[in-house]
CSV table of C-alpha atoms and ligand atoms in Angstrom, one decimal:
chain,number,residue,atom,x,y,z
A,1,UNK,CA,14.2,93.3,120.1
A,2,UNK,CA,17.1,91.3,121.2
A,3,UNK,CA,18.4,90.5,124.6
A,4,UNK,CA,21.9,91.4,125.1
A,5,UNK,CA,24.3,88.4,125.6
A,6,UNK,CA,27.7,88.5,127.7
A,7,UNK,CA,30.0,85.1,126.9
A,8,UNK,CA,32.4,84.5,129.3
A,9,UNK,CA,35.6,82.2,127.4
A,10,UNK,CA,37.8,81.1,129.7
A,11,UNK,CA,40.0,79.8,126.8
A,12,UNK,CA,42.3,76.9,129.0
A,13,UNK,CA,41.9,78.4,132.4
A,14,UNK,CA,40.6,77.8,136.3
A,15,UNK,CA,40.5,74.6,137.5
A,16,UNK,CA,37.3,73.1,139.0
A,17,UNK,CA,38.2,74.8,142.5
A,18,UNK,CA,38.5,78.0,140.5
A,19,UNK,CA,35.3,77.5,138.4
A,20,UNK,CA,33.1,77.1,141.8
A,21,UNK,CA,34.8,79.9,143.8
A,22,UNK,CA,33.9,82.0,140.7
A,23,UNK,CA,30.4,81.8,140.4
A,24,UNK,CA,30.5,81.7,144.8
A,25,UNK,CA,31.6,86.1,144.4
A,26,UNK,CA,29.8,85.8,140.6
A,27,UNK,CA,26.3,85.3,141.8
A,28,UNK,CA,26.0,88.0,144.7
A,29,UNK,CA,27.3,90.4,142.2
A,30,UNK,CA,24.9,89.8,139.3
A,31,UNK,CA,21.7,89.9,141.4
A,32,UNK,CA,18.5,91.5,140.2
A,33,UNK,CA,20.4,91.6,136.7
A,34,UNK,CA,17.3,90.5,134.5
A,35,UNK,CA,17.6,92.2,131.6
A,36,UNK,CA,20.9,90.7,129.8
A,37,UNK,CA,21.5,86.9,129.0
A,38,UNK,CA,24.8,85.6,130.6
A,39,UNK,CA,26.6,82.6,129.7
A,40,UNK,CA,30.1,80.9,130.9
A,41,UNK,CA,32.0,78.6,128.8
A,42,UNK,CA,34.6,76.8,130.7
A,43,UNK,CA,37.3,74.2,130.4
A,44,UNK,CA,35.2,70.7,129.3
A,45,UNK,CA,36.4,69.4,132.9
A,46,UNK,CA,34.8,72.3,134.5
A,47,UNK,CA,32.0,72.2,132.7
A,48,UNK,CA,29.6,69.3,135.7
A,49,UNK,CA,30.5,72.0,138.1
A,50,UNK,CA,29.8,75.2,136.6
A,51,UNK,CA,26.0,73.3,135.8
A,52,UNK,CA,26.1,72.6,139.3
A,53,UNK,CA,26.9,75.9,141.3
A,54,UNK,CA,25.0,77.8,138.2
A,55,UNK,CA,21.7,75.5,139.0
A,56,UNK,CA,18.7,77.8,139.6
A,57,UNK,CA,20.7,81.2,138.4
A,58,UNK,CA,19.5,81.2,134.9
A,59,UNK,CA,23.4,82.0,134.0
A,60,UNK,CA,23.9,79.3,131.1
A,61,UNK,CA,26.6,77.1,130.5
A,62,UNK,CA,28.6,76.9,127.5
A,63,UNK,CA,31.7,74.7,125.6
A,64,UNK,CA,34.3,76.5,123.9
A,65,UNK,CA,34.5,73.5,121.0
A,66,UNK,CA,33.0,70.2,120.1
A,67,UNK,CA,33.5,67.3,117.4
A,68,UNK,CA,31.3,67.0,114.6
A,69,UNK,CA,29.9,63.8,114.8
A,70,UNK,CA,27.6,62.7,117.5
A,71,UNK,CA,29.5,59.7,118.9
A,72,UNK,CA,31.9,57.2,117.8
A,73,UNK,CA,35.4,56.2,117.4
A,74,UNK,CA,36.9,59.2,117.7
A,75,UNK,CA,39.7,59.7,120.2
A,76,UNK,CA,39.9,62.9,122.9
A,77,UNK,CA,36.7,64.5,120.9
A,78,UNK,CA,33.5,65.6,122.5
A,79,UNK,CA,30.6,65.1,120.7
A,80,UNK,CA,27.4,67.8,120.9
A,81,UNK,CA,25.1,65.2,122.4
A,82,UNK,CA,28.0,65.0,125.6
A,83,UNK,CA,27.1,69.2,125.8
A,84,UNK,CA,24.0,68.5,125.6
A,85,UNK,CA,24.2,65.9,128.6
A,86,UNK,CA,26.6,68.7,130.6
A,87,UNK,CA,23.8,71.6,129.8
A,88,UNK,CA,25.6,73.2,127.2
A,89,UNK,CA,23.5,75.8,125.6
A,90,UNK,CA,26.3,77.5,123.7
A,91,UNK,CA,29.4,76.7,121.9
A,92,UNK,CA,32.3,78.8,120.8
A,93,UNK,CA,32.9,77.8,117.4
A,94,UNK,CA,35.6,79.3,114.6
A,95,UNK,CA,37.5,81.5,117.3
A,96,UNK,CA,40.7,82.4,115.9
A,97,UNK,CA,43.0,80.6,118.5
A,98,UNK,CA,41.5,77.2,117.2
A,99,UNK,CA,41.5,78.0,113.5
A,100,UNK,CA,45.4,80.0,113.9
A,101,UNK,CA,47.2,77.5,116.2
A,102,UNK,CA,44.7,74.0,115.5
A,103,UNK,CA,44.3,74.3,112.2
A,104,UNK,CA,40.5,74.9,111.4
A,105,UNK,CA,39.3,75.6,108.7
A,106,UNK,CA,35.7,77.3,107.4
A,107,UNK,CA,34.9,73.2,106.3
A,108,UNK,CA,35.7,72.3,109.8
A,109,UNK,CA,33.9,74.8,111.6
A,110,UNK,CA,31.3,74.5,108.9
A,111,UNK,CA,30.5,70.9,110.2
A,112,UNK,CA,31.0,71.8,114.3
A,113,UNK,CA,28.2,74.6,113.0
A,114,UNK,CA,25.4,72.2,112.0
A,115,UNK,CA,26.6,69.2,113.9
A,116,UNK,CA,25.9,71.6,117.0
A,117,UNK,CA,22.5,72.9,115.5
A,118,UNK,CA,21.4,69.1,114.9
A,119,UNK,CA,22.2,68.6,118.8
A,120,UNK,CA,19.8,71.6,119.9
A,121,UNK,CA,23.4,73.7,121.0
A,122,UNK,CA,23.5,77.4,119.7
A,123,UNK,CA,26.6,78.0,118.0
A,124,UNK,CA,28.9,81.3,119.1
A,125,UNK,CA,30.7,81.6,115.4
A,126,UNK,CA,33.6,83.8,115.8
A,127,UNK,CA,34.7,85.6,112.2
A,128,UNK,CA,37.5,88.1,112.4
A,129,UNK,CA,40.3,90.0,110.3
A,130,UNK,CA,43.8,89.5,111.2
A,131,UNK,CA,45.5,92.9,111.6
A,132,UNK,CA,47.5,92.8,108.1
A,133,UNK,CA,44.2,92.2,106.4
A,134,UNK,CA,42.6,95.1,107.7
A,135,UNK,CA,45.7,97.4,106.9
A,136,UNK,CA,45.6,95.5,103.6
A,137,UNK,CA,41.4,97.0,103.9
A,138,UNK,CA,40.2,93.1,103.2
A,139,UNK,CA,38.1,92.9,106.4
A,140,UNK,CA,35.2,93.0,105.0
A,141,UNK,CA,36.0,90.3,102.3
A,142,UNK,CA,37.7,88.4,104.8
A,143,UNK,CA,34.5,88.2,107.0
A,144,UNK,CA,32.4,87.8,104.2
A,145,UNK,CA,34.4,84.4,102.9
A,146,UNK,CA,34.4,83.5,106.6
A,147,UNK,CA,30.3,83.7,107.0
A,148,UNK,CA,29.5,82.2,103.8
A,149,UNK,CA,31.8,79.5,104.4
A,150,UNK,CA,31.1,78.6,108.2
A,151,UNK,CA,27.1,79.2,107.4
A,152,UNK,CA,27.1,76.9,103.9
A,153,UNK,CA,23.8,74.9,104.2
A,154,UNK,CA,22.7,75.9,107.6
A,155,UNK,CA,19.5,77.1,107.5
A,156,UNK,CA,17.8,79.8,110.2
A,157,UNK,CA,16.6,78.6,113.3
A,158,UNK,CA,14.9,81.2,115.4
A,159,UNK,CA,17.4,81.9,118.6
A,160,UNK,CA,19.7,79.3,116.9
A,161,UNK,CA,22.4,81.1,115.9
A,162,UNK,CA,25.0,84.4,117.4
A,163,UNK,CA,27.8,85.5,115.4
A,164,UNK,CA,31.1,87.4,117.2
A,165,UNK,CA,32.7,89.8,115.2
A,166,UNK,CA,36.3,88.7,116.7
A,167,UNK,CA,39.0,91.2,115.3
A,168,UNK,CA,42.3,88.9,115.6
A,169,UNK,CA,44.5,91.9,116.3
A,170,UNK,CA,42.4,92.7,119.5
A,171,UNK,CA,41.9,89.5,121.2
A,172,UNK,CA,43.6,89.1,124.5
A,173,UNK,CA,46.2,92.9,123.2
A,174,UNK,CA,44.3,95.1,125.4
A,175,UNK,CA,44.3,97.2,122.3
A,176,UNK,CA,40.3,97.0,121.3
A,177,UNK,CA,38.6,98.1,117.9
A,178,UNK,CA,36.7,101.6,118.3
A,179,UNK,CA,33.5,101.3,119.0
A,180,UNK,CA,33.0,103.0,115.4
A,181,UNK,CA,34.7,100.1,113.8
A,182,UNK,CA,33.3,97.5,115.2
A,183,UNK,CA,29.5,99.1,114.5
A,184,UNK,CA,31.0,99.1,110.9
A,185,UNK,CA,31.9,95.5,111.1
A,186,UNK,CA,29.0,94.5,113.1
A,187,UNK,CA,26.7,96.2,110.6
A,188,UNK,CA,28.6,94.8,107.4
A,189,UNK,CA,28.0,91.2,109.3
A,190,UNK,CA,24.3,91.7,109.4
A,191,UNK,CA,23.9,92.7,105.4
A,192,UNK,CA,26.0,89.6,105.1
A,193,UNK,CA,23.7,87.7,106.8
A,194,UNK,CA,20.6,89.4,105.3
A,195,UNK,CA,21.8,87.9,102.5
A,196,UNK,CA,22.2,84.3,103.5
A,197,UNK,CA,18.9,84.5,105.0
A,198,UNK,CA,16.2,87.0,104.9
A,199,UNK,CA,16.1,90.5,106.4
A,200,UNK,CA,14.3,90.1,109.4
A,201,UNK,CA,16.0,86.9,109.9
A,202,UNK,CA,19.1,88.8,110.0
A,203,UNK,CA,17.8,91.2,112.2
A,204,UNK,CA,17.0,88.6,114.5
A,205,UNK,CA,20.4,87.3,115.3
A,206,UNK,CA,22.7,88.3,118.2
A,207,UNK,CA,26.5,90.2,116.7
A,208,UNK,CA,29.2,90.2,119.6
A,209,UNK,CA,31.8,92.4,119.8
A,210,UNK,CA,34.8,90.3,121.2
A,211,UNK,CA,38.4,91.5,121.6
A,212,UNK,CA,39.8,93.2,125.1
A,213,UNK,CA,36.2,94.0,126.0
A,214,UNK,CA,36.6,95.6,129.6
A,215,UNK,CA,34.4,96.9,132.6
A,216,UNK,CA,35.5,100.6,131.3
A,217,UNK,CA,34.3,100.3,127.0
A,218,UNK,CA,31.9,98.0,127.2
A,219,UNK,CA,29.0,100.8,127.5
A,220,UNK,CA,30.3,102.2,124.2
A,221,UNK,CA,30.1,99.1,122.1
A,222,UNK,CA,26.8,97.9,123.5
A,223,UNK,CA,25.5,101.8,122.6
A,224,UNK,CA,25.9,100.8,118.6
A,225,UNK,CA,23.0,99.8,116.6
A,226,UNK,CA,24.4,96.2,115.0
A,227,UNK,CA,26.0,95.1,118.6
A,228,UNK,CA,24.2,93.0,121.0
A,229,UNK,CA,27.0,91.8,123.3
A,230,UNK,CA,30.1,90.6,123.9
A,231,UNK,CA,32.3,87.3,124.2
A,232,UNK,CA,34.8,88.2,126.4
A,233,UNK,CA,38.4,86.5,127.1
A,234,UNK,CA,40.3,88.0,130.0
A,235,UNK,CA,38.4,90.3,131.5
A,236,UNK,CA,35.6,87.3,132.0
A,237,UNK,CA,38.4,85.6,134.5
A,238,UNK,CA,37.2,87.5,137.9
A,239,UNK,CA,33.9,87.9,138.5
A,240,UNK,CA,34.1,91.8,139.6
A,241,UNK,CA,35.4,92.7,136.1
A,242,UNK,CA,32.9,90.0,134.9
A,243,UNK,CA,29.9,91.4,136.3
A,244,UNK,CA,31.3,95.3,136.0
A,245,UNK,CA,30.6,93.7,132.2
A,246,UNK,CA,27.2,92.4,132.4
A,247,UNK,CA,26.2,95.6,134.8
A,248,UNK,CA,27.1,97.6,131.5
A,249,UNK,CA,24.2,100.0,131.9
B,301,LIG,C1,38.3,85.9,123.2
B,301,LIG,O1,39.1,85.1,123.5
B,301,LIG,O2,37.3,85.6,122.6
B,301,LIG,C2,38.5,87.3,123.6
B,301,LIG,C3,37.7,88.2,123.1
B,301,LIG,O3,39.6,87.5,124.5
B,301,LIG,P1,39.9,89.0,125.2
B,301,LIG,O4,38.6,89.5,125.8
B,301,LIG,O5,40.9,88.6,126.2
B,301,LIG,O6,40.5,89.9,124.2
């Protein structure tokens, strides 16, 4: 059985004012949700006073990137053990806005991977097709490259680990995959990972959906088989369509 999860990325938005006045209208609107995990993963600024106005809600704080090595001479980089000190729980790793406009690469994100396991931080690893690989029908080798490469030498840890099927051409469009397609992706992602690991091993990791997930489709994503949630960008930015997400059922 695995508990739905609903990542909030706030990509390079709200201030701290914004952060705190957001979890202020956030918290009355989530209450008596038990059954679904929610985490928000803010600016790094942000991140002392989302732990703070969070405390005691059980809504878990996340980082949307990290540096591979645990401390050191290393110039504007956050290290996992510095999440760890914020109360990081998560980390967005491989989206496609880091590896299209910053450059990273599957050896990169390969090391943020297990530098963030080492540290005790569950990694969010967002794969994804670009929309000329799909109409060139290379999703599915595209994703498969992308796991194999991002998950070389990590080894399963029980909870440790959620993927996000991130289809490039429907983050932050408004145009999202079907729910049909994404199932297809979703499921393709777990025989992938059946494969790097063992069966139920595979069955026990968390598959986002993530691209223009929305108050009004997110009941028909979460209704497939191989989806267990969604890491969501814009829609994650008030906390009516926020919790319209999380309230999915
Ligand atoms: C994202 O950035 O991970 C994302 C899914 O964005 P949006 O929901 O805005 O498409």
């Amino acid at each position: 059985m695995r508990t739905p999860l609903i990542v909030a990325n706030w990509k390079m938005n709200k201030s701290i004012r914004d952060t705190e006045t957001f979890v202020q209208d956030l918290l009355p609107l989530l209450s008596g949700v038990t059954e679904v995990e929610v985490a928000v993963c803010p600016s790094f600024v942000s991140l002392p006073a989302l732990r703070g106005a969070l405390s005691g809600s059980g809504i878990r704080v996340g980082a949307q990137n990290l540096f591979w090595e645990m401390k050191g001479a290393y110039t504007g980089e956050i290290s996992p053990l510095m999440l760890v000190d914020a109360g990081c729980s998560y980390v967005i790793l491989g989206h496609s806005e880091r590896r299209q406009i910053m450059g990273e690469n599957d050896a990169i994100i390969n090391r943020k991977v297990r530098a963030a396991l080492d540290a005790g931080i569950t990694p969010i690893l967002c794969v994804g097709e670009t929309l000329q690989e799909r109409e060139n029908h290379m999703a599915r080798e595209v994703v498969k490259e992308q796991l194999s490469r991002d998950l070389k030498d990590v080894s399963f840890a029980p909870g440790g680990m959620v993927i996000a099927y991130e289809p490039v051409w429907a983050i932050g469009t408004g145009v999202n995959a079907s729910s049909d397609d994404a199932q297809e992706m979703t499921g393709f992602i777990r025989s992938c990972l059946a494969r790097l690991y063992r069966r139920e091993q595979a069955e026990s990791i968390r598959i986002l959906y993530g691209g223009s997930v929305k108050p009004e489709n997110i009941a028909e994503f979460m209704a497939e088989e191989d989806i267990d949630g969604a890491l969501v960008g814009g829609a994650s930015l008030q906390a009516d369509s926020f919790a319209g997400i999380v309230r999915f059922k």
